[in-house]
CSV table of N, CA and C in Angstrom, one decimal:
chain,number,residue,atom,x,y,z
A,1,MET,N,-12.6,-73.2,89.9
A,1,MET,CA,-11.1,-73.5,89.4
A,1,MET,C,-10.1,-73.3,90.6
A,2,LYS,N,-10.3,-72.4,91.4
A,2,LYS,CA,-9.6,-72.0,92.3
A,2,LYS,C,-9.4,-73.4,93.5
A,3,LYS,N,-10.8,-73.8,93.3
A,3,LYS,CA,-11.1,-74.8,94.4
A,3,LYS,C,-10.4,-75.9,93.6
A,4,LEU,N,-10.6,-76.3,92.6
A,4,LEU,CA,-9.4,-77.5,92.1
A,4,LEU,C,-8.1,-77.3,92.4
A,5,LEU,N,-7.6,-76.1,92.2
A,5,LEU,CA,-6.2,-76.0,92.5
A,5,LEU,C,-5.8,-76.4,93.8
A,6,ASN,N,-6.6,-75.6,94.8
A,6,ASN,CA,-6.3,-75.9,96.1
A,6,ASN,C,-6.3,-77.2,96.5
A,7,LYS,N,-7.4,-77.9,96.1
A,7,LYS,CA,-7.5,-79.6,96.2
A,7,LYS,C,-6.1,-80.2,95.9
A,8,GLN,N,-5.9,-79.9,94.5
A,8,GLN,CA,-4.3,-80.6,94.1
A,8,GLN,C,-3.1,-79.9,94.3
A,9,GLU,N,-3.2,-79.1,95.2
A,9,GLU,CA,-1.9,-78.0,95.2
A,9,GLU,C,-0.9,-79.0,95.7
A,10,LYS,N,-0.8,-80.2,96.6
A,10,LYS,CA,0.1,-81.0,96.8
A,10,LYS,C,0.5,-82.1,95.4
A,11,PHE,N,-0.3,-82.1,94.5
A,11,PHE,CA,0.3,-82.8,93.5
A,11,PHE,C,0.9,-81.9,92.5
A,12,ILE,N,0.2,-80.8,92.7
A,12,ILE,CA,1.0,-79.9,91.5
A,12,ILE,C,2.4,-79.2,92.0
A,13,LYS,N,2.5,-79.1,93.5
A,13,LYS,CA,4.0,-78.8,94.0
A,13,LYS,C,4.9,-80.4,93.5
A,14,TYR,N,4.2,-81.6,93.8
A,14,TYR,CA,5.0,-82.7,93.6
A,14,TYR,C,5.5,-82.8,92.5
A,15,CYS,N,4.5,-82.6,91.5
A,15,CYS,CA,5.0,-82.5,90.2
A,15,CYS,C,6.2,-81.6,89.8
A,16,ILE,N,6.2,-80.5,90.5
A,16,ILE,CA,7.1,-79.0,90.1
A,16,ILE,C,8.5,-79.7,90.4
A,17,PHE,N,8.4,-80.1,91.9
A,17,PHE,CA,9.6,-80.7,92.5
A,17,PHE,C,10.2,-82.0,91.4
A,18,GLY,N,9.1,-82.8,91.5
A,18,GLY,CA,9.5,-84.0,90.4
A,18,GLY,C,10.6,-83.8,89.4
A,19,VAL,N,9.6,-82.8,88.5
A,19,VAL,CA,10.3,-82.7,87.2
A,19,VAL,C,11.7,-81.9,87.3
A,20,LEU,N,12.1,-81.0,88.5
A,20,LEU,CA,13.2,-80.5,88.6
A,20,LEU,C,14.3,-81.4,89.0
A,21,ILE,N,13.7,-82.5,89.9
A,21,ILE,CA,14.7,-83.5,90.5
A,21,ILE,C,15.0,-84.8,89.6
A,22,SER,N,14.2,-84.5,88.7
A,22,SER,CA,14.1,-85.6,87.5
A,22,SER,C,15.3,-85.2,86.5
A,23,ILE,N,15.1,-84.1,86.3
A,23,ILE,CA,16.0,-83.3,85.3
A,23,ILE,C,17.6,-83.3,85.7
A,24,ILE,N,17.2,-83.1,87.0
A,24,ILE,CA,18.8,-83.1,87.6
A,24,ILE,C,19.3,-84.7,87.6
A,25,GLU,N,18.2,-85.7,87.8
A,25,GLU,CA,18.5,-87.2,87.9
A,25,GLU,C,19.0,-87.5,86.5
A,26,ILE,N,18.1,-87.0,85.3
A,26,ILE,CA,18.9,-87.5,84.1
A,26,ILE,C,20.0,-86.7,83.6
A,27,LEU,N,20.2,-85.6,84.1
A,27,LEU,CA,21.3,-85.0,84.0
A,27,LEU,C,22.4,-85.7,84.4
A,28,LEU,N,22.4,-86.0,85.7
A,28,LEU,CA,23.5,-86.7,86.2
A,28,LEU,C,23.7,-88.2,85.4
A,29,TYR,N,22.7,-89.0,85.4
A,29,TYR,CA,22.7,-90.1,84.9
A,29,TYR,C,23.7,-89.9,83.4
A,30,CYS,N,23.4,-88.9,82.5
A,30,CYS,CA,24.1,-88.7,80.9
A,30,CYS,C,25.3,-88.5,81.5
A,31,ILE,N,25.6,-87.7,82.3
A,31,ILE,CA,27.2,-87.1,82.4
A,31,ILE,C,27.9,-88.5,83.0
A,32,LEU,N,27.4,-89.1,84.1
A,32,LEU,CA,28.3,-90.2,84.9
A,32,LEU,C,28.3,-91.4,83.7
A,33,SER,N,27.3,-91.7,83.1
A,33,SER,CA,27.4,-92.9,81.9
A,33,SER,C,27.9,-92.3,80.7
A,34,LYS,N,28.0,-91.2,79.9
A,34,LYS,CA,28.4,-90.5,78.8
A,34,LYS,C,29.8,-90.2,79.1
A,35,PHE,N,29.9,-89.1,79.6
A,35,PHE,CA,31.4,-88.5,80.1
A,35,PHE,C,32.3,-89.0,81.2
A,36,ILE,N,31.6,-89.7,82.1
A,36,ILE,CA,32.6,-90.3,82.8
A,36,ILE,C,32.8,-91.9,82.6
A,37,ASN,N,32.0,-92.5,81.8
A,37,ASN,CA,32.1,-93.8,81.3
A,37,ASN,C,31.7,-94.7,82.0
A,38,LEU,N,30.7,-94.5,83.1
A,38,LEU,CA,30.4,-95.6,84.1
A,38,LEU,C,29.3,-96.4,83.7
A,39,GLU,N,29.5,-97.4,83.9
A,39,GLU,CA,28.2,-98.7,83.4
A,39,GLU,C,27.0,-98.1,84.0
A,40,PRO,N,26.0,-98.4,82.6
A,40,PRO,CA,24.8,-97.4,82.9
A,40,PRO,C,23.9,-97.8,83.9
A,41,LEU,N,24.1,-99.3,84.5
A,41,LEU,CA,23.0,-99.3,85.9
A,41,LEU,C,24.0,-98.8,87.1
A,42,ILE,N,25.1,-98.6,87.1
A,42,ILE,CA,25.8,-97.9,88.2
A,42,ILE,C,25.5,-96.4,88.3
A,43,ALA,N,25.7,-96.2,86.8
A,43,ALA,CA,25.4,-94.5,86.9
A,43,ALA,C,23.9,-94.1,87.2
A,44,ASN,N,23.0,-94.9,86.9
A,44,ASN,CA,21.6,-95.0,87.3
A,44,ASN,C,21.5,-95.2,88.9
A,45,SER,N,22.1,-95.9,89.5
A,45,SER,CA,22.2,-96.3,90.8
A,45,SER,C,22.4,-94.7,91.6
A,46,ILE,N,23.6,-94.0,91.2
A,46,ILE,CA,24.1,-93.0,91.8
A,46,ILE,C,23.2,-91.7,91.5
A,47,ALA,N,22.8,-91.8,90.4
A,47,ALA,CA,21.8,-90.4,90.2
A,47,ALA,C,20.5,-90.5,90.8
A,48,PHE,N,20.0,-91.9,90.6
A,48,PHE,CA,18.6,-92.4,91.9
A,48,PHE,C,19.1,-91.9,93.3
A,49,ILE,N,20.0,-92.4,93.8
A,49,ILE,CA,20.0,-92.2,95.5
A,49,ILE,C,20.4,-90.6,95.3
A,50,LEU,N,20.9,-89.7,94.5
A,50,LEU,CA,21.1,-88.4,94.8
A,50,LEU,C,19.6,-87.9,94.8
A,51,SER,N,18.8,-88.3,94.1
A,51,SER,CA,17.7,-87.6,93.5
A,51,SER,C,16.6,-88.3,94.7
A,52,VAL,N,16.6,-89.3,95.4
A,52,VAL,CA,15.8,-89.7,96.6
A,52,VAL,C,16.2,-88.7,97.4
A,53,LEU,N,17.2,-88.6,97.7
A,53,LEU,CA,18.1,-87.7,98.9
A,53,LEU,C,17.1,-86.2,98.6
A,54,MET,N,17.3,-85.7,97.3
A,54,MET,CA,16.5,-84.2,97.4
A,54,MET,C,15.3,-84.5,97.1
A,55,SER,N,14.6,-85.7,96.7
A,55,SER,CA,13.0,-85.8,96.9
A,55,SER,C,12.4,-85.8,98.4
A,56,TYR,N,13.5,-86.7,99.1
A,56,TYR,CA,12.9,-86.4,100.7
A,56,TYR,C,12.8,-85.4,101.3
A,57,TYR,N,13.5,-84.7,100.9
A,57,TYR,CA,14.0,-83.4,101.5
A,57,TYR,C,12.7,-82.1,101.0
A,58,ALA,N,12.5,-82.1,99.7
A,58,ALA,CA,11.8,-81.4,99.1
A,58,ALA,C,10.3,-82.1,99.6
A,59,ASN,N,10.0,-83.3,99.8
A,59,ASN,CA,8.5,-84.1,100.0
A,59,ASN,C,8.4,-83.7,101.3
A,60,SER,N,9.1,-83.5,102.3
A,60,SER,CA,8.7,-83.4,103.6
A,60,SER,C,8.6,-82.1,103.8
A,61,LYS,N,9.5,-81.0,103.4
A,61,LYS,CA,9.4,-80.0,103.5
A,61,LYS,C,8.9,-79.0,103.0
A,62,TYR,N,8.4,-79.2,101.6
A,62,TYR,CA,7.5,-78.2,100.8
A,62,TYR,C,6.4,-78.7,100.3
A,63,VAL,N,6.4,-80.1,99.9
A,63,VAL,CA,5.1,-81.0,99.1
A,63,VAL,C,4.2,-81.2,100.4
A,64,PHE,N,4.4,-82.2,101.1
A,64,PHE,CA,3.3,-82.6,102.2
A,64,PHE,C,3.5,-81.7,103.4
A,65,LYS,N,4.6,-81.2,103.5
A,65,LYS,CA,4.8,-80.2,104.7
A,65,LYS,C,5.0,-80.7,106.1
A,66,THR,N,5.4,-81.9,106.4
A,66,THR,CA,5.4,-82.9,107.3
A,66,THR,C,6.2,-82.1,108.5
A,67,ILE,N,5.3,-82.4,109.9
A,67,ILE,CA,5.8,-81.9,111.3
A,67,ILE,C,6.3,-83.4,111.8
A,68,PHE,N,7.5,-83.5,112.1
A,68,PHE,CA,7.8,-84.5,112.8
A,68,PHE,C,8.2,-84.1,114.4
A,69,ILE,N,7.3,-85.1,115.0
A,69,ILE,CA,7.2,-84.9,116.5
A,69,ILE,C,8.3,-85.1,117.3
A,70,SER,N,9.3,-85.9,116.7
A,70,SER,CA,10.4,-86.4,117.2
A,70,SER,C,11.6,-86.8,116.2
A,71,LYS,N,12.6,-86.5,116.7
A,71,LYS,CA,14.0,-86.8,115.6
A,71,LYS,C,13.7,-88.3,115.3
A,72,LYS,N,13.5,-89.2,116.2
A,72,LYS,CA,13.1,-90.8,115.9
A,72,LYS,C,12.2,-90.9,114.8
A,73,SER,N,10.9,-90.3,115.3
A,73,SER,CA,9.9,-90.1,113.9
A,73,SER,C,10.7,-89.9,112.8
A,74,LYS,N,11.3,-88.2,112.8
A,74,LYS,CA,12.0,-88.5,111.5
A,74,LYS,C,12.9,-89.4,110.7
A,75,ILE,N,13.7,-90.2,111.4
A,75,ILE,CA,14.6,-91.0,111.2
A,75,ILE,C,13.8,-92.0,110.5
A,76,LYS,N,12.7,-92.9,111.4
A,76,LYS,CA,12.0,-93.5,111.0
A,76,LYS,C,11.2,-93.7,109.5
A,77,ARG,N,10.7,-92.3,109.2
A,77,ARG,CA,9.7,-91.9,108.3
A,77,ARG,C,11.0,-91.9,107.2
A,78,PHE,N,12.1,-91.4,107.2
A,78,PHE,CA,13.4,-91.5,106.0
A,78,PHE,C,13.4,-92.8,105.8
A,79,TYR,N,13.9,-93.7,106.7
A,79,TYR,CA,13.8,-95.3,106.2
A,79,TYR,C,12.7,-95.7,105.7
A,80,LEU,N,11.7,-95.7,105.7
A,80,LEU,CA,10.5,-96.0,105.4
A,80,LEU,C,10.7,-95.6,103.8
A,81,PHE,N,10.7,-94.1,103.8
A,81,PHE,CA,10.9,-93.7,102.3
A,81,PHE,C,12.0,-94.3,101.5
A,82,LEU,N,13.0,-94.1,102.0
A,82,LEU,CA,14.1,-94.9,101.3
A,82,LEU,C,14.1,-96.2,101.1
A,83,GLY,N,13.2,-97.0,101.8
A,83,GLY,CA,12.7,-98.5,101.4
A,83,GLY,C,12.0,-98.4,100.3
A,84,THR,N,11.0,-97.5,100.3
A,84,THR,CA,9.9,-97.6,99.1
A,84,THR,C,10.8,-97.1,98.0
A,85,ARG,N,11.6,-96.2,98.2
A,85,ARG,CA,12.3,-95.8,97.1
A,85,ARG,C,13.4,-96.8,96.5
A,86,THR,N,13.6,-97.6,97.1
A,86,THR,CA,14.6,-99.1,96.6
A,86,THR,C,13.8,-100.0,95.8
A,87,VAL,N,12.5,-99.7,96.0
A,87,VAL,CA,11.6,-100.4,95.2
A,87,VAL,C,11.5,-99.7,93.7
A,88,GLY,N,11.5,-98.3,93.9
A,88,GLY,CA,11.3,-97.6,92.6
A,88,GLY,C,12.5,-97.6,91.9
A,89,LEU,N,14.0,-97.8,92.5
A,89,LEU,CA,15.1,-98.0,91.9
A,89,LEU,C,15.3,-99.4,91.1
A,90,PHE,N,14.5,-100.5,91.8
A,90,PHE,CA,14.5,-101.7,90.9
A,90,PHE,C,13.7,-101.3,89.7
A,91,ILE,N,12.2,-100.6,89.8
A,91,ILE,CA,11.2,-100.4,88.8
A,91,ILE,C,12.3,-99.5,87.7
A,92,ASP,N,12.7,-98.3,88.1
A,92,ASP,CA,13.7,-97.7,87.3
A,92,ASP,C,14.6,-98.2,86.4
A,93,SER,N,15.4,-99.0,87.0
A,93,SER,CA,16.5,-99.9,86.7
A,93,SER,C,16.0,-101.0,85.5
A,94,SER,N,14.6,-101.4,86.2
A,94,SER,CA,14.3,-102.8,85.1
A,94,SER,C,13.8,-102.0,83.6
A,95,ILE,N,13.2,-100.6,83.9
A,95,ILE,CA,12.9,-100.0,82.6
A,95,ILE,C,14.0,-99.6,82.0
A,96,LEU,N,14.9,-99.2,82.4
A,96,LEU,CA,16.2,-98.9,81.9
A,96,LEU,C,16.9,-99.7,81.1
A,97,TYR,N,17.2,-101.0,81.8
A,97,TYR,CA,17.5,-102.3,81.1
A,97,TYR,C,16.7,-102.8,80.0
A,98,LEU,N,15.5,-102.5,79.9
A,98,LEU,CA,14.7,-102.7,78.9
A,98,LEU,C,14.9,-102.0,77.6
A,99,LEU,N,15.1,-101.1,77.8
A,99,LEU,CA,15.3,-99.6,77.1
A,99,LEU,C,17.0,-99.1,76.5
A,100,LEU,N,17.8,-100.3,77.2
A,100,LEU,CA,19.3,-100.0,76.6
A,100,LEU,C,19.5,-99.7,75.3
A,101,ASN,N,18.7,-100.1,74.5
A,101,ASN,CA,19.1,-99.8,73.2
A,101,ASN,C,18.6,-98.5,72.6
A,102,CYS,N,18.0,-97.5,73.5
A,102,CYS,CA,17.4,-96.3,72.8
A,102,CYS,C,18.7,-95.6,73.5
A,103,PRO,N,18.7,-94.5,72.7
A,103,PRO,CA,19.5,-93.2,73.4
A,103,PRO,C,19.3,-93.0,74.9
A,104,ASN,N,20.5,-92.7,75.6
A,104,ASN,CA,20.4,-92.4,77.2
A,104,ASN,C,19.3,-91.6,77.7
A,105,ILE,N,19.2,-90.4,76.9
A,105,ILE,CA,18.4,-89.4,77.5
A,105,ILE,C,16.8,-89.9,77.2
A,106,ILE,N,16.4,-90.3,76.3
A,106,ILE,CA,15.3,-91.4,76.1
A,106,ILE,C,14.8,-92.1,76.8
A,107,SER,N,15.8,-93.2,77.1
A,107,SER,CA,15.5,-94.5,78.3
A,107,SER,C,15.5,-94.0,79.6
A,108,LYS,N,16.2,-93.1,80.1
A,108,LYS,CA,16.3,-92.2,81.3
A,108,LYS,C,14.8,-91.5,81.6
A,109,THR,N,14.5,-90.8,80.3
A,109,THR,CA,13.4,-90.1,80.8
A,109,THR,C,12.2,-90.8,81.0
A,110,ILE,N,12.0,-91.9,80.2
A,110,ILE,CA,10.9,-92.9,80.0
A,110,ILE,C,10.6,-93.5,81.7
A,111,SER,N,12.0,-93.7,82.2
A,111,SER,CA,12.1,-94.5,83.4
A,111,SER,C,11.8,-93.8,84.5
A,112,CYS,N,12.3,-92.4,84.4
A,112,CYS,CA,12.2,-91.4,85.4
A,112,CYS,C,10.6,-90.9,85.5
A,113,ILE,N,10.0,-90.8,84.5
A,113,ILE,CA,8.6,-90.4,84.5
A,113,ILE,C,7.8,-91.5,85.2
A,114,SER,N,7.9,-92.9,84.6
A,114,SER,CA,7.4,-94.0,85.1
A,114,SER,C,7.4,-94.0,86.9
A,115,THR,N,8.6,-94.1,87.1
A,115,THR,CA,8.9,-94.1,88.4
A,115,THR,C,8.3,-92.9,89.4
A,116,THR,N,8.3,-91.8,88.8
A,116,THR,CA,7.9,-90.4,89.8
A,116,THR,C,6.5,-90.8,89.8
A,117,LEU,N,5.7,-91.2,89.0
A,117,LEU,CA,4.3,-91.2,89.0
A,117,LEU,C,3.7,-92.5,90.1
A,118,ILE,N,4.5,-93.5,90.3
A,118,ILE,CA,4.3,-94.2,91.1
A,118,ILE,C,5.0,-94.0,92.3
A,119,ASN,N,5.9,-93.4,92.5
A,119,ASN,CA,6.4,-92.6,93.8
A,119,ASN,C,5.7,-92.0,94.2
A,120,TYR,N,4.7,-90.8,93.8
A,120,TYR,CA,4.0,-90.0,94.1
A,120,TYR,C,2.8,-90.7,95.2
A,121,TYR,N,2.6,-91.7,94.7
A,121,TYR,CA,1.3,-92.3,95.4
A,121,TYR,C,1.6,-93.1,96.5
A,122,ILE,N,2.8,-93.5,96.5
A,122,ILE,CA,3.7,-93.8,97.7
A,122,ILE,C,4.1,-93.0,98.6
A,123,GLY,N,4.6,-92.1,98.1
A,123,GLY,CA,5.1,-91.0,99.2
A,123,GLY,C,3.7,-89.9,99.8
A,124,LYS,N,2.9,-90.0,98.9
A,124,LYS,CA,1.6,-89.4,99.6
A,124,LYS,C,1.0,-90.0,100.8
A,125,TYR,N,1.3,-91.6,101.1
A,125,TYR,CA,0.9,-92.1,102.1
A,125,TYR,C,2.2,-92.1,103.3
A,126,ILE,N,2.9,-91.7,103.0
A,126,ILE,CA,4.4,-91.9,103.9
A,126,ILE,C,4.4,-90.2,104.5
A,127,PHE,N,4.0,-89.6,103.8
A,127,PHE,CA,3.9,-87.8,104.5
A,127,PHE,C,2.6,-87.8,105.1
A,128,LYS,N,1.7,-88.3,104.8
A,128,LYS,CA,0.3,-88.1,105.1
A,128,LYS,C,-0.1,-88.6,106.4
A,129,TRP,N,0.2,-89.3,107.1
A,129,TRP,CA,0.2,-90.1,108.3
A,129,TRP,C,-0.2,-88.7,109.2
A,130,LYS,N,-1.2,-89.1,110.3
A,130,LYS,CA,-1.4,-88.0,111.2
A,130,LYS,C,-0.4,-88.8,112.7
A,131,LYS,N,-0.4,-90.1,112.6
A,131,LYS,CA,0.3,-90.4,114.0
A,131,LYS,C,1.8,-90.3,113.7
A,132,ASP,N,2.1,-90.4,114.7
A,132,ASP,CA,3.6,-90.3,114.9
A,132,ASP,C,4.1,-91.7,114.1
A,133,ILE,N,5.0,-91.5,113.3
A,133,ILE,CA,5.5,-93.0,112.5
A,133,ILE,C,5.9,-94.2,113.6
A,134,THR,N,6.5,-93.6,114.7
A,134,THR,CA,7.1,-94.7,115.9
A,134,THR,C,6.2,-95.4,116.7
A,135,GLU,N,4.7,-95.1,116.5
A,135,GLU,CA,3.6,-95.6,116.8
A,135,GLU,C,3.2,-96.7,115.8
A,136,ILE,N,3.3,-96.5,114.6
A,136,ILE,CA,3.1,-97.2,113.5
A,136,ILE,C,3.8,-98.6,113.1
A,137,LEU,N,5.6,-98.3,113.5
A,137,LEU,CA,6.3,-99.4,113.1
A,137,LEU,C,6.7,-100.2,114.5
């Protein structure tokens, strides 16, 4: 059992941070769309961008424990992360748009869970590279 937990440590940490950040994203979305009355897709974009920034920090520092060999490497990896999360925003917004007739909390929760699972597998490769990102790009 301990061997299995060690093998899945990154995934477990990713899920813990993912759930916490998703809760923050969902709450932000609900506050922005329901109480501040922003258009749902604009509220979603703002909440998503803030969650991406939190996610980048958590993934690089605590989940994958990435060590950057240079500032340039860190910046390039951030832009790559941001680019892949932009695809995630499109997926998230598409799911949200399809579920607009559902209550906000339900539609945002479904879109958040779907996007989080996709983002784990993408993020796993971004932070796992052994080479300096400047050699790859």
